[in-house]
Amino acid sequence: MELTREQHEAVEKGERVRVEIDGLDCAVVRWDIFETAQRILGHADDDDPRATYPAILRAWDADDRPGDYDVYRDDA
């Protein structure tokens, strides 16, 4: 797969690039960012996706309010 110059520059800056491969939507990211995400989210050893909620909510906390990350409503 070849990336355009703009896509390559985006990946270099740590951004994700959306690409389509044989009809599948995929993302290209730098390996170090992928490994960090894997480490934060853990591996799929636990079938319960709620195990990743704290990490996901911390990542969503763009306002730097650490107390907000533990607020989650499970309406299921």
XYZ file of N, CA, C and O in Angstrom:
304
model
N 0.845 -1.168 0.000
C 0.000 0.000 0.000
C 0.892 1.233 0.000
O 1.900 1.278 0.706
N 0.518 2.191 -0.785
C 1.242 3.449 -0.824
C 0.344 4.560 -0.324
O -0.838 4.611 -0.641
N 0.926 5.423 0.492
C 0.194 6.575 1.014
C 0.545 7.803 0.187
O 1.651 7.907 -0.346
N -0.394 8.725 0.122
C -0.086 10.009 -0.511
C 0.882 10.761 0.398
O 1.064 10.411 1.573
N 1.465 11.799 -0.130
C 2.380 12.621 0.678
C 1.651 13.183 1.898
O 2.182 13.189 3.006
N 0.425 13.648 1.704
C -0.358 14.213 2.802
C -0.663 13.157 3.862
O -0.586 13.425 5.064
N -1.010 11.953 3.430
C -1.273 10.872 4.377
C -0.011 10.514 5.157
O -0.057 10.315 6.368
N 1.100 10.437 4.457
C 2.375 10.110 5.101
C 2.732 11.153 6.153
O 3.141 10.818 7.272
N 2.561 12.426 5.822
C 2.853 13.500 6.768
C 1.926 13.427 7.980
O 2.364 13.667 9.108
N 0.666 13.091 7.750
C -0.279 12.967 8.867
C 0.154 11.844 9.812
O 0.160 12.013 11.037
N 0.529 10.709 9.259
C 0.982 9.586 10.085
C 2.245 9.970 10.847
O 2.383 9.664 12.035
N 3.160 10.666 10.201
C 4.385 11.117 10.872
C 4.071 11.986 12.077
O 4.754 11.922 13.096
N 3.020 12.812 11.970
C 2.634 13.704 13.066
C 1.854 12.974 14.155
O 1.458 13.584 15.134
N 1.598 11.688 13.979
C 0.873 10.932 14.990
C -0.617 10.867 14.753
O -1.354 10.371 15.602
N -1.074 11.345 13.615
C -2.499 11.294 13.290
C -2.822 9.954 12.641
O -1.956 9.287 12.095
N -4.061 9.585 12.702
C -4.488 8.368 12.017
C -4.937 8.749 10.612
O -5.384 9.871 10.379
N -4.801 7.816 9.699
C -5.224 8.041 8.318
C -6.196 6.931 7.966
O -5.898 5.750 8.125
N -7.361 7.321 7.494
C -8.377 6.348 7.091
C -8.098 5.896 5.665
O -7.903 6.716 4.770
N -8.061 4.585 5.487
C -7.848 4.016 4.159
C -8.848 2.886 3.956
O -9.380 2.324 4.906
N -9.106 2.576 2.709
C -9.983 1.450 2.382
C -9.136 0.381 1.701
O -8.403 0.659 0.755
N -9.232 -0.825 2.238
C -8.494 -1.951 1.675
C -9.493 -3.047 1.351
O -10.130 -3.591 2.251
N -9.658 -3.323 0.072
C -10.603 -4.347 -0.385
C -11.976 -4.190 0.255
O -12.584 -5.144 0.731
N -12.453 -2.946 0.312
C -13.785 -2.666 0.835
C -13.859 -2.551 2.349
O -14.932 -2.302 2.894
N -12.748 -2.717 3.048
C -12.722 -2.592 4.510
C -12.176 -1.226 4.902
O -11.144 -0.796 4.390
N -12.875 -0.535 5.804
C -12.355 0.714 6.332
C -11.288 0.384 7.366
O -11.527 -0.397 8.291
N -10.114 0.964 7.191
C -8.987 0.704 8.084
C -8.355 2.025 8.494
O -8.617 3.061 7.905
N -7.513 1.957 9.506
C -6.761 3.130 9.943
C -5.286 2.792 9.934
O -4.885 1.715 10.348
N -4.494 3.744 9.460
C -3.044 3.606 9.497
C -2.546 4.535 10.589
O -2.876 5.723 10.613
N -1.787 3.973 11.527
C -1.186 4.755 12.604
C 0.265 4.316 12.768
O 0.636 3.214 12.360
N 1.062 5.176 13.400
C 2.436 4.781 13.696
C 2.422 3.612 14.666
O 1.540 3.486 15.516
N 3.410 2.753 14.548
C 3.482 1.544 15.378
C 3.546 1.884 16.856
O 2.903 1.236 17.680
N 4.294 2.927 17.243
C 4.402 3.268 18.656
C 3.055 3.702 19.226
O 2.732 3.400 20.378
N 2.248 4.359 18.422
C 0.915 4.769 18.879
C 0.019 3.546 19.017
O -0.725 3.415 19.987
N 0.100 2.633 18.069
C -0.677 1.393 18.143
C -0.304 0.614 19.403
O -1.175 0.152 20.142
N 0.999 0.466 19.666
C 1.436 -0.272 20.854
C 0.965 0.396 22.139
O 0.573 -0.283 23.087
N 0.988 1.718 22.184
C 0.505 2.437 23.360
C -0.978 2.178 23.570
O -1.419 1.915 24.694
N -1.752 2.223 22.495
C -3.186 1.945 22.604
C -3.429 0.520 23.085
O -4.287 0.275 23.939
N -2.669 -0.422 22.565
C -2.800 -1.816 23.005
C -2.495 -1.942 24.487
O -3.183 -2.643 25.216
N -1.451 -1.263 24.937
C -1.062 -1.335 26.343
C -2.128 -0.702 27.235
O -2.469 -1.236 28.285
N -2.676 0.442 26.817
C -3.702 1.128 27.606
C -4.974 0.293 27.685
O -5.561 0.133 28.750
N -5.396 -0.222 26.545
C -6.654 -0.958 26.498
C -6.497 -2.402 26.939
O -7.484 -3.068 27.229
N -5.296 -2.893 26.981
C -5.080 -4.278 27.358
C -5.399 -5.185 26.188
O -5.829 -4.752 25.122
N -5.143 -6.417 26.360
C -5.421 -7.380 25.306
C -6.801 -7.974 25.508
O -7.420 -7.830 26.549
N -7.281 -8.678 24.528
C -8.650 -9.196 24.530
C -8.793 -10.451 25.379
O -9.604 -11.307 25.097
N -8.001 -10.566 26.445
C -8.114 -11.735 27.315
C -9.449 -11.751 28.048
O -9.984 -12.793 28.377
N -9.987 -10.578 28.320
C -11.245 -10.452 29.044
C -12.347 -10.178 28.024
O -12.273 -9.226 27.270
N -13.381 -10.999 28.000
C -14.463 -10.835 27.028
C -15.383 -9.674 27.360
O -16.260 -9.339 26.573
N -15.227 -9.068 28.530
C -16.100 -7.974 28.948
C -15.505 -6.644 28.491
O -14.498 -6.200 29.028
N -16.117 -5.983 27.493
C -15.551 -4.732 26.989
C -15.561 -3.622 28.029
O -14.843 -2.648 27.895
N -16.364 -3.766 29.094
C -16.397 -2.727 30.125
C -15.060 -2.590 30.839
O -14.807 -1.579 31.470
N -14.190 -3.574 30.697
C -12.869 -3.490 31.311
C -12.060 -2.341 30.725
O -11.145 -1.836 31.355
N -12.405 -1.904 29.519
C -11.666 -0.815 28.871
C -12.293 0.558 29.107
O -11.703 1.559 28.726
N -13.465 0.633 29.732
C -14.150 1.918 29.893
C -13.301 2.991 30.575
O -13.259 4.121 30.097
N -12.631 2.704 31.677
C -11.850 3.775 32.308
C -10.799 4.376 31.377
O -10.639 5.594 31.323
N -10.093 3.549 30.631
C -9.072 4.069 29.720
C -9.701 4.881 28.598
O -9.185 5.932 28.212
N -10.808 4.411 28.079
C -11.484 5.130 26.996
C -11.989 6.477 27.487
O -11.815 7.505 26.832
N -12.594 6.493 28.655
C -13.119 7.745 29.177
C -12.002 8.727 29.505
O -12.157 9.931 29.300
N -10.855 8.245 29.982
C -9.715 9.136 30.207
C -9.256 9.740 28.878
O -8.915 10.913 28.811
N -9.240 8.943 27.840
C -8.826 9.445 26.528
C -9.807 10.485 26.002
O -9.410 11.425 25.308
N -11.076 10.332 26.321
C -12.089 11.284 25.863
C -12.064 12.583 26.649
O -12.667 13.562 26.257
N -11.407 12.608 27.800
C -11.431 13.778 28.669
C -10.529 14.872 28.121
O -9.397 15.049 28.554
N -11.035 15.611 27.161
C -10.245 16.657 26.510
C -10.107 17.908 27.377
O -9.268 18.741 27.129
N -10.932 18.036 28.408
C -10.910 19.232 29.258
C -10.002 19.082 30.468
O -9.987 19.936 31.334
N -9.261 17.961 30.540
C -8.329 17.723 31.635
C -9.021 17.801 32.991
O -8.565 18.457 33.910
N -10.165 17.136 33.079
C -10.880 17.025 34.351
C -10.845 15.558 34.750
O -11.747 14.794 34.412
N -9.815 15.128 35.470
C -9.634 13.701 35.746
C -10.806 13.059 36.468
O -11.023 11.864 36.355
N -11.576 13.825 37.193
C -12.714 13.244 37.896
C -13.826 12.779 36.969
O -14.658 11.966 37.336
N -13.843 13.302 35.737
C -14.912 12.952 34.805
C -14.772 11.554 34.227
O -15.735 10.964 33.782
N -13.558 11.001 34.198
C -13.356 9.752 33.496
C -14.068 8.576 34.132
O -14.333 7.579 33.482
N -14.403 8.672 35.416
C -15.047 7.526 36.054
C -16.576 7.624 36.035
O -17.258 6.811 36.621
N -17.103 8.634 35.357
C -18.553 8.791 35.254
C -19.013 8.039 34.006
O -18.659 8.391 32.896
N -19.776 7.004 34.217
C -20.269 6.201 33.098
C -21.631 5.646 33.466
O -21.823 5.147 34.562
N -22.562 5.754 32.549
C -23.889 5.192 32.760
C -24.021 3.967 31.903
O -23.834 4.012 30.699
N -24.362 2.851 32.523
C -24.570 1.618 31.782
C -26.079 1.390 31.719
O -26.672 0.863 32.639
N -26.691 1.850 30.625
C -28.139 1.741 30.456
C -28.555 0.428 29.834
O -29.702 0.236 29.487
N -27.632 -0.459 29.662
C -27.927 -1.739 29.000
C -28.810 -2.613 29.852
O -28.916 -2.558 31.013
